[in-house]
């Protein structure tokens, strides 16, 4: 490694704090990439790069691949290495709601294929990395140009219920990935295999190993003009060289980096605490702009969340310890206005995973059978740990943990009244 340009500790600390927030989404993304595409001994392994792993069944508390997992639209997950060539993505015709979003290494979305954006017809699309300068082939319906050489796909497809699983499996099997060379009938180019750093857990985020892993990931992420200044300051510390070694830095520089990490985490946690909705947290690079703090909050609270024009998110924090419970009441005419559907999912905190319960209900919404509406046409939902004795309350029960929780509402295809606030979200009311 070349000797970095040493700067004063105050500058190092400020740069580390800014870079920690900027790089947080990359590290959270790598946390998922590693077990799914790299570590073949992990049960979450999807089969490497360029392979779909489909989850036709609704998620349960046993599924811990991502935080705040979506229980409405089972996932189709894949990872692509675009260094050697683009990949082809084919989808079938379907009347079922689906979305296949492609995201960059920093979780910014490259583009969306699905019911809302490309329609119900079958299609063939090219996913190309920053090194590909060709045009869209004539027999393709579109091209998604990524800014990074590693991209992810977290596809979602509507599931009507347990009896719909077989039909969903048949549809998911028609989501096809293949290298462009295979589509063209040409020899396949191969990129050199990197030495992937082992993901060693949450503690990485609070140590200098954060910058070691970030240094590796930046090898897949060409410098963008809007980020050149920050990337330049990181380069002065040796981050981005591909062989960053914090042990070679002076002790005062290492200490300043650690203080910057603490500053960055404190700022992120403070922002996450006061953020309730999804506005500005998820989207394309153009939509997110330079709001790296918002992007980091999105990665912390709902990794791979969709932009609000696709799915609008909000929710309520609470605590059902000691027998406490809550209600949520939608007034007459006040149900979430959705082009597709809506639901509320329950997550235990701080893990943000689904909650084990005796009726295997992890979300509740407009597709839940047997919901009981109020006499005036409104809808009252019951969020509590104990099973309600009243049959009407039990029908509208969303089981909560015996402790802190967050209940997340998702509105798929939100109507303008949701996006502009004319259809406000009701509050969480403590039960008597």
Coordinates of C-alpha atoms in Angstrom, one line a residue:
X1 CA 0.0 0.0 0.0
X2 CA 1.3 3.5 -0.8
X3 CA 1.8 5.8 2.1
X4 CA -1.4 7.7 2.7
X5 CA -1.3 11.5 3.0
X6 CA -1.6 12.0 6.7
X7 CA -3.9 14.8 7.9
X8 CA -4.7 16.1 11.3
X9 CA -6.9 14.0 13.7
X10 CA -9.8 16.5 13.6
X11 CA -10.0 16.1 9.8
X12 CA -9.6 12.4 10.0
X13 CA -12.4 12.2 12.6
X14 CA -14.8 14.2 10.5
X15 CA -14.0 12.2 7.3
X16 CA -14.5 8.9 9.2
X17 CA -17.9 10.0 10.5
X18 CA -19.0 11.1 7.0
X19 CA -17.6 8.0 5.3
X20 CA -19.1 5.7 8.0
X21 CA -22.6 7.0 7.2
X22 CA -21.9 6.9 3.4
X23 CA -20.5 3.4 3.6
X24 CA -23.0 2.0 6.1
X25 CA -25.4 0.8 3.3
X26 CA -22.5 -0.9 1.4
X27 CA -21.6 -2.9 4.5
X28 CA -25.2 -3.8 5.3
X29 CA -25.5 -5.0 1.7
X30 CA -22.4 -7.1 2.0
X31 CA -23.8 -8.6 5.2
X32 CA -26.5 -10.1 3.0
X33 CA -24.3 -10.8 -0.1
X34 CA -21.7 -12.9 1.9
X35 CA -24.0 -15.7 3.2
X36 CA -26.2 -15.7 0.1
X37 CA -23.6 -15.6 -2.7
X38 CA -20.2 -16.3 -1.2
X39 CA -20.3 -18.6 1.8
X40 CA -21.5 -22.0 0.4
X41 CA -21.5 -23.5 3.9
X42 CA -24.2 -21.0 5.0
X43 CA -27.8 -22.3 4.9
X44 CA -28.8 -19.0 3.3
X45 CA -26.6 -19.6 0.3
X46 CA -28.5 -19.1 -2.9
X47 CA -25.9 -20.9 -5.2
X48 CA -23.5 -18.1 -6.0
X49 CA -23.8 -15.2 -8.4
X50 CA -26.3 -15.3 -11.2
X51 CA -28.7 -17.7 -9.5
X52 CA -32.2 -17.0 -8.3
X53 CA -33.2 -18.4 -4.9
X54 CA -37.0 -18.2 -4.6
X55 CA -39.0 -18.2 -1.4
X56 CA -42.5 -19.3 -2.5
X57 CA -43.8 -19.6 1.1
X58 CA -44.5 -16.6 3.3
X59 CA -41.7 -15.6 5.6
X60 CA -41.7 -16.8 9.2
X61 CA -39.6 -16.0 12.3
X62 CA -37.1 -18.6 11.1
X63 CA -36.2 -16.4 8.1
X64 CA -33.4 -14.0 9.1
X65 CA -31.8 -13.3 5.7
X66 CA -32.8 -9.6 5.9
X67 CA -34.2 -7.4 8.6
X68 CA -37.9 -6.4 8.6
X69 CA -38.6 -9.2 6.0
X70 CA -41.7 -8.7 3.8
X71 CA -44.4 -11.3 4.5
X72 CA -46.8 -10.2 1.7
X73 CA -44.8 -10.9 -1.4
X74 CA -42.3 -13.8 -1.2
X75 CA -38.8 -13.0 -2.3
X76 CA -36.8 -14.0 -5.3
X77 CA -33.2 -13.2 -4.5
X78 CA -30.1 -13.1 -6.7
X79 CA -26.7 -11.4 -7.0
X80 CA -24.9 -10.5 -10.2
X81 CA -21.2 -9.8 -10.8
X82 CA -21.1 -7.5 -13.8
X83 CA -17.4 -7.2 -14.2
X84 CA -17.0 -9.6 -17.1
X85 CA -20.3 -9.0 -19.0
X86 CA -23.9 -8.0 -18.6
X87 CA -26.6 -10.4 -17.5
X88 CA -30.0 -11.1 -19.1
X89 CA -33.2 -11.1 -17.0
X90 CA -36.4 -12.5 -18.5
X91 CA -39.8 -12.4 -16.9
X92 CA -43.1 -14.1 -18.0
X93 CA -46.5 -12.5 -18.7
X94 CA -48.7 -12.4 -15.5
X95 CA -51.7 -10.6 -14.0
X96 CA -50.2 -11.1 -10.6
X97 CA -48.5 -8.1 -8.9
X98 CA -44.7 -8.4 -8.9
X99 CA -41.7 -6.2 -8.9
X100 CA -38.1 -7.1 -9.6
X101 CA -35.9 -4.2 -8.5
X102 CA -32.1 -4.1 -9.2
X103 CA -30.0 -2.3 -6.7
X104 CA -26.4 -1.1 -6.7
X105 CA -23.8 -2.1 -4.1
X106 CA -24.8 1.0 -2.0
X107 CA -28.5 -0.1 -2.2
X108 CA -29.4 2.7 -4.6
X109 CA -31.9 1.3 -7.2
X110 CA -30.8 0.9 -10.8
X111 CA -34.3 0.2 -12.1
X112 CA -37.6 -1.7 -11.7
X113 CA -39.2 -4.4 -13.8
X114 CA -42.8 -5.3 -12.8
X115 CA -46.5 -4.6 -12.8
X116 CA -46.2 -0.9 -12.1
X117 CA -43.3 0.0 -14.4
X118 CA -43.1 -2.4 -17.3
X119 CA -46.6 -3.9 -17.2
X120 CA -48.1 -7.4 -17.4
X121 CA -46.4 -8.7 -20.6
X122 CA -43.4 -10.9 -20.8
X123 CA -40.1 -9.1 -21.3
X124 CA -36.3 -9.5 -21.7
X125 CA -34.0 -7.0 -20.0
X126 CA -30.2 -6.4 -19.9
X127 CA -28.5 -5.6 -16.6
X128 CA -25.2 -3.9 -17.5
X129 CA -22.3 -2.7 -15.3
X130 CA -20.3 0.5 -15.5
X131 CA -17.7 -1.1 -17.8
X132 CA -20.2 -2.0 -20.5
X133 CA -20.5 0.6 -23.2
X134 CA -22.7 -1.2 -25.7
X135 CA -26.2 -0.4 -26.7
X136 CA -29.4 -2.3 -25.9
X137 CA -29.7 -5.4 -28.2
X138 CA -32.5 -5.3 -30.6
X139 CA -34.4 -8.2 -29.1
X140 CA -34.5 -6.7 -25.6
X141 CA -37.3 -4.7 -24.0
X142 CA -35.0 -2.5 -21.9
X143 CA -31.6 -2.1 -20.3
X144 CA -30.7 -1.2 -16.7
X145 CA -27.3 0.4 -16.3
X146 CA -25.7 -0.1 -12.9
X147 CA -23.1 2.2 -11.3
X148 CA -21.4 -0.7 -9.5
X149 CA -20.1 -4.1 -10.6
X150 CA -22.0 -6.0 -7.9
X151 CA -25.8 -5.6 -7.9
X152 CA -28.6 -7.3 -6.1
X153 CA -32.1 -8.4 -6.9
X154 CA -34.8 -8.7 -4.2
X155 CA -37.8 -9.6 -6.3
X156 CA -41.3 -9.7 -4.8
X157 CA -44.3 -11.5 -6.1
X158 CA -47.9 -11.5 -4.7
X159 CA -49.0 -14.5 -2.8
X160 CA -52.8 -14.9 -2.1
X161 CA -52.3 -17.4 0.8
X162 CA -51.0 -21.0 1.5
X163 CA -53.2 -22.5 -1.2
X164 CA -51.5 -20.2 -3.8
X165 CA -47.9 -21.4 -3.1
X166 CA -47.8 -24.0 -6.0
X167 CA -49.0 -21.4 -8.5
X168 CA -46.5 -18.9 -7.2
X169 CA -43.7 -21.5 -7.6
X170 CA -44.6 -22.0 -11.2
X171 CA -44.4 -18.3 -11.9
X172 CA -41.1 -17.8 -10.0
X173 CA -39.5 -20.6 -12.1
X174 CA -40.0 -18.4 -15.1
X175 CA -37.8 -15.6 -13.8
X176 CA -34.6 -16.4 -15.8
X177 CA -31.1 -15.1 -15.4
X178 CA -28.3 -15.9 -17.8
X179 CA -25.0 -14.2 -19.0
X180 CA -25.3 -12.2 -22.2
X181 CA -22.7 -14.5 -23.8
X182 CA -25.0 -17.5 -23.2
X183 CA -27.9 -15.6 -24.8
X184 CA -25.7 -14.8 -27.8
X185 CA -24.2 -18.3 -28.1
X186 CA -20.7 -17.0 -27.5
X187 CA -17.8 -18.1 -25.2
X188 CA -18.3 -16.8 -21.7
X189 CA -15.7 -14.2 -20.4
X190 CA -14.6 -14.8 -16.8
X191 CA -13.4 -12.2 -14.3
X192 CA -10.7 -13.0 -11.7
X193 CA -12.2 -14.4 -8.5
X194 CA -11.7 -11.9 -5.6
X195 CA -10.5 -12.9 -2.1
X196 CA -13.8 -12.1 -0.4
X197 CA -13.4 -10.8 3.2
X198 CA -15.2 -13.0 5.7
X199 CA -18.3 -11.2 7.1
X200 CA -17.7 -11.4 10.9
X201 CA -20.8 -9.9 12.2
X202 CA -22.3 -6.7 13.6
X203 CA -19.2 -5.8 15.5
X204 CA -17.4 -5.0 12.2
X205 CA -19.4 -1.8 12.0
X206 CA -17.8 -0.4 15.1
X207 CA -14.2 -1.3 14.4
X208 CA -11.5 -0.3 11.9
X209 CA -12.5 -3.5 10.1
X210 CA -15.4 -1.4 8.7
X211 CA -12.9 0.6 6.6
X212 CA -11.0 -2.6 5.6
X213 CA -14.2 -4.1 4.2
X214 CA -15.2 -0.8 2.7
X215 CA -11.8 -0.6 1.0
X216 CA -12.5 -4.0 -0.6
X217 CA -16.0 -3.1 -1.7
X218 CA -14.9 0.1 -3.4
X219 CA -13.0 -2.0 -5.9
X220 CA -16.4 -2.8 -7.4
X221 CA -17.6 0.8 -7.2
X222 CA -16.0 3.3 -9.7
X223 CA -15.9 6.9 -8.3
X224 CA -19.0 8.9 -9.2
X225 CA -18.5 12.6 -9.9
X226 CA -20.9 13.6 -7.0
X227 CA -18.8 11.5 -4.5
X228 CA -15.3 12.3 -5.8
X229 CA -14.5 14.7 -3.0
X230 CA -15.3 12.2 -0.2
X231 CA -13.7 9.4 -2.1
X232 CA -10.6 11.6 -2.5
X233 CA -10.4 12.1 1.3
X234 CA -10.8 8.4 1.9
X235 CA -8.0 7.8 -0.6
X236 CA -5.7 10.0 1.4
X237 CA -6.2 7.5 4.3
X238 CA -5.6 4.6 2.0
X239 CA -9.3 3.5 1.8
X240 CA -10.0 2.5 -1.8
X241 CA -6.5 1.3 -2.6
X242 CA -7.6 -2.4 -2.3
X243 CA -5.1 -3.2 0.4
X244 CA -6.0 -0.8 3.2
X245 CA -4.2 -1.8 6.4
X246 CA -5.1 0.2 9.5
X247 CA -2.1 -1.2 11.5
X248 CA 0.2 0.9 9.3
X249 CA -1.4 4.1 10.3
X250 CA -0.1 6.3 13.2
X251 CA -1.9 5.6 16.5
X252 CA -3.5 9.1 16.5
X253 CA -5.0 8.5 13.1
X254 CA -6.4 5.1 14.2
X255 CA -7.9 6.7 17.2
X256 CA -9.4 9.5 15.2
X257 CA -11.0 7.0 12.8
X258 CA -12.6 5.1 15.8
X259 CA -13.9 8.4 17.2
X260 CA -15.4 9.2 13.7
X261 CA -17.1 5.8 13.7
X262 CA -18.7 6.6 17.0
X263 CA -19.8 10.0 15.7
X264 CA -21.3 8.5 12.6
X265 CA -23.2 5.8 14.5
X266 CA -24.5 8.3 17.0
X267 CA -25.8 10.6 14.2
X268 CA -27.4 7.6 12.4
X269 CA -29.1 6.3 15.5
X270 CA -30.4 9.8 16.3
X271 CA -31.8 10.2 12.8
X272 CA -33.3 6.7 12.8
X273 CA -35.1 7.4 16.1
X274 CA -37.0 10.4 14.8
X275 CA -37.7 8.8 11.3
X276 CA -41.1 7.1 11.1
X277 CA -42.1 7.0 7.4
X278 CA -40.2 5.8 4.3
X279 CA -40.1 9.2 2.5
X280 CA -36.6 9.8 1.1
X281 CA -35.1 6.5 2.4
X282 CA -35.3 4.3 -0.7
X283 CA -35.1 5.1 -4.4
X284 CA -32.8 5.5 -7.4
X285 CA -29.6 7.5 -7.2
X286 CA -31.4 10.5 -8.7
X287 CA -34.1 10.2 -6.1
X288 CA -31.7 9.9 -3.1
X289 CA -29.3 12.5 -4.3
X290 CA -26.7 13.3 -1.7
X291 CA -28.8 12.3 1.3
X292 CA -26.5 9.5 2.5
X293 CA -27.9 9.8 6.0
X294 CA -31.4 9.0 4.8
X295 CA -30.0 6.1 2.8
X296 CA -28.3 4.8 5.9
X297 CA -31.5 5.0 7.9
X298 CA -33.3 3.0 5.2
X299 CA -30.6 0.3 5.3
X300 CA -30.8 0.2 9.1
X301 CA -34.6 0.2 9.4
X302 CA -35.7 -1.7 6.3
X303 CA -32.9 -2.9 4.1
X304 CA -34.0 -3.1 0.4
X305 CA -37.2 -1.2 1.1
X306 CA -38.9 0.0 -2.1
X307 CA -39.4 3.7 -3.1
X308 CA -42.7 5.1 -2.0
X309 CA -44.3 5.1 -5.5
X310 CA -43.9 1.3 -5.5
X311 CA -44.6 0.7 -1.8
X312 CA -45.3 3.3 0.9
X313 CA -44.1 2.4 4.4
X314 CA -44.7 3.7 7.8
X315 CA -45.4 2.2 11.2
X316 CA -45.6 2.4 15.0
X317 CA -43.2 1.5 17.7
X318 CA -44.6 0.0 20.9
X319 CA -44.0 -2.3 23.9
X320 CA -46.3 -5.1 25.0
X321 CA -44.4 -6.0 28.1
X322 CA -46.5 -6.6 31.2
X323 CA -49.7 -7.4 29.3
X324 CA -49.9 -4.0 27.5
X325 CA -51.7 -3.9 24.2
X326 CA -52.7 -1.4 21.5
X327 CA -55.4 -0.8 18.9
X328 CA -55.2 0.8 15.5
X329 CA -58.5 2.1 14.1
X330 CA -59.1 3.1 10.5
X331 CA -62.2 5.3 10.4
X332 CA -64.9 4.8 7.8
X333 CA -63.5 5.6 4.4
X334 CA -60.0 5.8 5.9
X335 CA -58.4 2.5 4.9
X336 CA -55.1 2.8 3.2
X337 CA -55.7 3.7 -0.5
X338 CA -53.8 1.1 -2.5
X339 CA -53.7 0.3 -6.2
X340 CA -52.6 -3.3 -5.3
X341 CA -53.0 -4.1 -1.6
X342 CA -51.9 -3.1 2.0
X343 CA -50.8 -4.9 5.2
X344 CA -49.2 -4.4 8.6
X345 CA -46.4 -6.7 9.7
X346 CA -45.1 -7.2 13.3
X347 CA -41.4 -7.3 14.2
X348 CA -39.7 -7.9 17.5
X349 CA -37.1 -5.4 18.5
X350 CA -34.2 -4.9 18.4
X351 CA -33.7 -7.7 15.9
X352 CA -36.5 -6.5 13.5
X353 CA -37.5 -10.1 12.7
X354 CA -41.1 -11.6 12.6
X355 CA -42.8 -12.6 15.8
X356 CA -43.5 -16.3 16.6
X357 CA -47.1 -16.7 17.7
X358 CA -49.7 -19.5 18.2
X359 CA -51.8 -18.6 15.1
X360 CA -48.9 -18.2 12.7
X361 CA -50.1 -14.7 11.7
X362 CA -47.2 -12.4 10.9
X363 CA -49.1 -9.7 9.0
X364 CA -52.7 -8.5 8.7
X365 CA -54.3 -6.4 6.0
X366 CA -56.9 -6.3 3.3
X367 CA -56.3 -9.9 2.2
X368 CA -56.6 -11.4 5.7
X369 CA -59.7 -13.7 5.8
X370 CA -62.3 -13.2 8.4
X371 CA -61.6 -9.6 9.3
X372 CA -64.4 -8.0 11.3
X373 CA -65.3 -4.4 10.5
X374 CA -66.8 -2.0 13.0
X375 CA -70.5 -1.1 12.8
X376 CA -69.8 2.2 11.1
X377 CA -67.6 0.6 8.5
X378 CA -64.3 1.3 10.2
X379 CA -61.7 -1.3 11.0
X380 CA -60.1 -1.8 14.5
X381 CA -57.0 -3.9 14.7
X382 CA -55.6 -5.3 18.0
X383 CA -51.9 -5.5 18.6
X384 CA -51.0 -7.4 21.8
X385 CA -49.1 -10.4 23.0
X386 CA -51.9 -12.4 24.7
X387 CA -54.6 -14.0 22.5
X388 CA -57.8 -12.0 22.9
X389 CA -60.7 -13.8 24.5
X390 CA -63.3 -12.0 22.4
X391 CA -63.8 -13.7 19.0
X392 CA -64.2 -10.4 17.2
X393 CA -60.9 -9.0 18.6
X394 CA -59.2 -12.3 17.8
X395 CA -60.2 -12.1 14.2
X396 CA -58.5 -8.7 14.0
X397 CA -55.5 -9.7 16.2
X398 CA -51.9 -9.1 15.1
X399 CA -49.8 -11.0 17.6
X400 CA -47.0 -8.9 19.2
X401 CA -43.9 -10.0 21.2
X402 CA -43.8 -9.8 25.0
X403 CA -41.7 -6.7 24.8
X404 CA -40.7 -4.0 22.4
X405 CA -41.9 -4.1 18.8
X406 CA -42.3 -2.1 15.6
X407 CA -45.4 -2.6 13.4
X408 CA -44.7 -1.7 9.8
X409 CA -47.5 -0.8 7.3
X410 CA -46.9 -1.3 3.6
X411 CA -49.2 0.1 0.9
X412 CA -48.4 -1.4 -2.5
X413 CA -49.1 1.0 -5.3
X414 CA -50.2 3.8 -3.0
X415 CA -52.7 6.3 -4.4
X416 CA -52.0 10.0 -4.3
X417 CA -54.1 10.5 -1.2
X418 CA -51.5 8.3 0.7
X419 CA -48.4 10.0 -0.7
X420 CA -49.6 13.6 -0.2
X421 CA -51.0 13.1 3.3
X422 CA -54.7 13.4 2.6
X423 CA -55.2 9.8 3.9
X424 CA -53.3 10.1 7.2
X425 CA -52.1 7.1 9.2
X426 CA -54.1 6.6 12.4
X427 CA -52.2 6.5 15.7
X428 CA -51.4 3.6 18.0
X429 CA -53.8 3.7 21.0
X430 CA -53.0 1.9 24.3
X431 CA -55.8 -0.6 25.0
X432 CA -57.8 -0.4 28.1

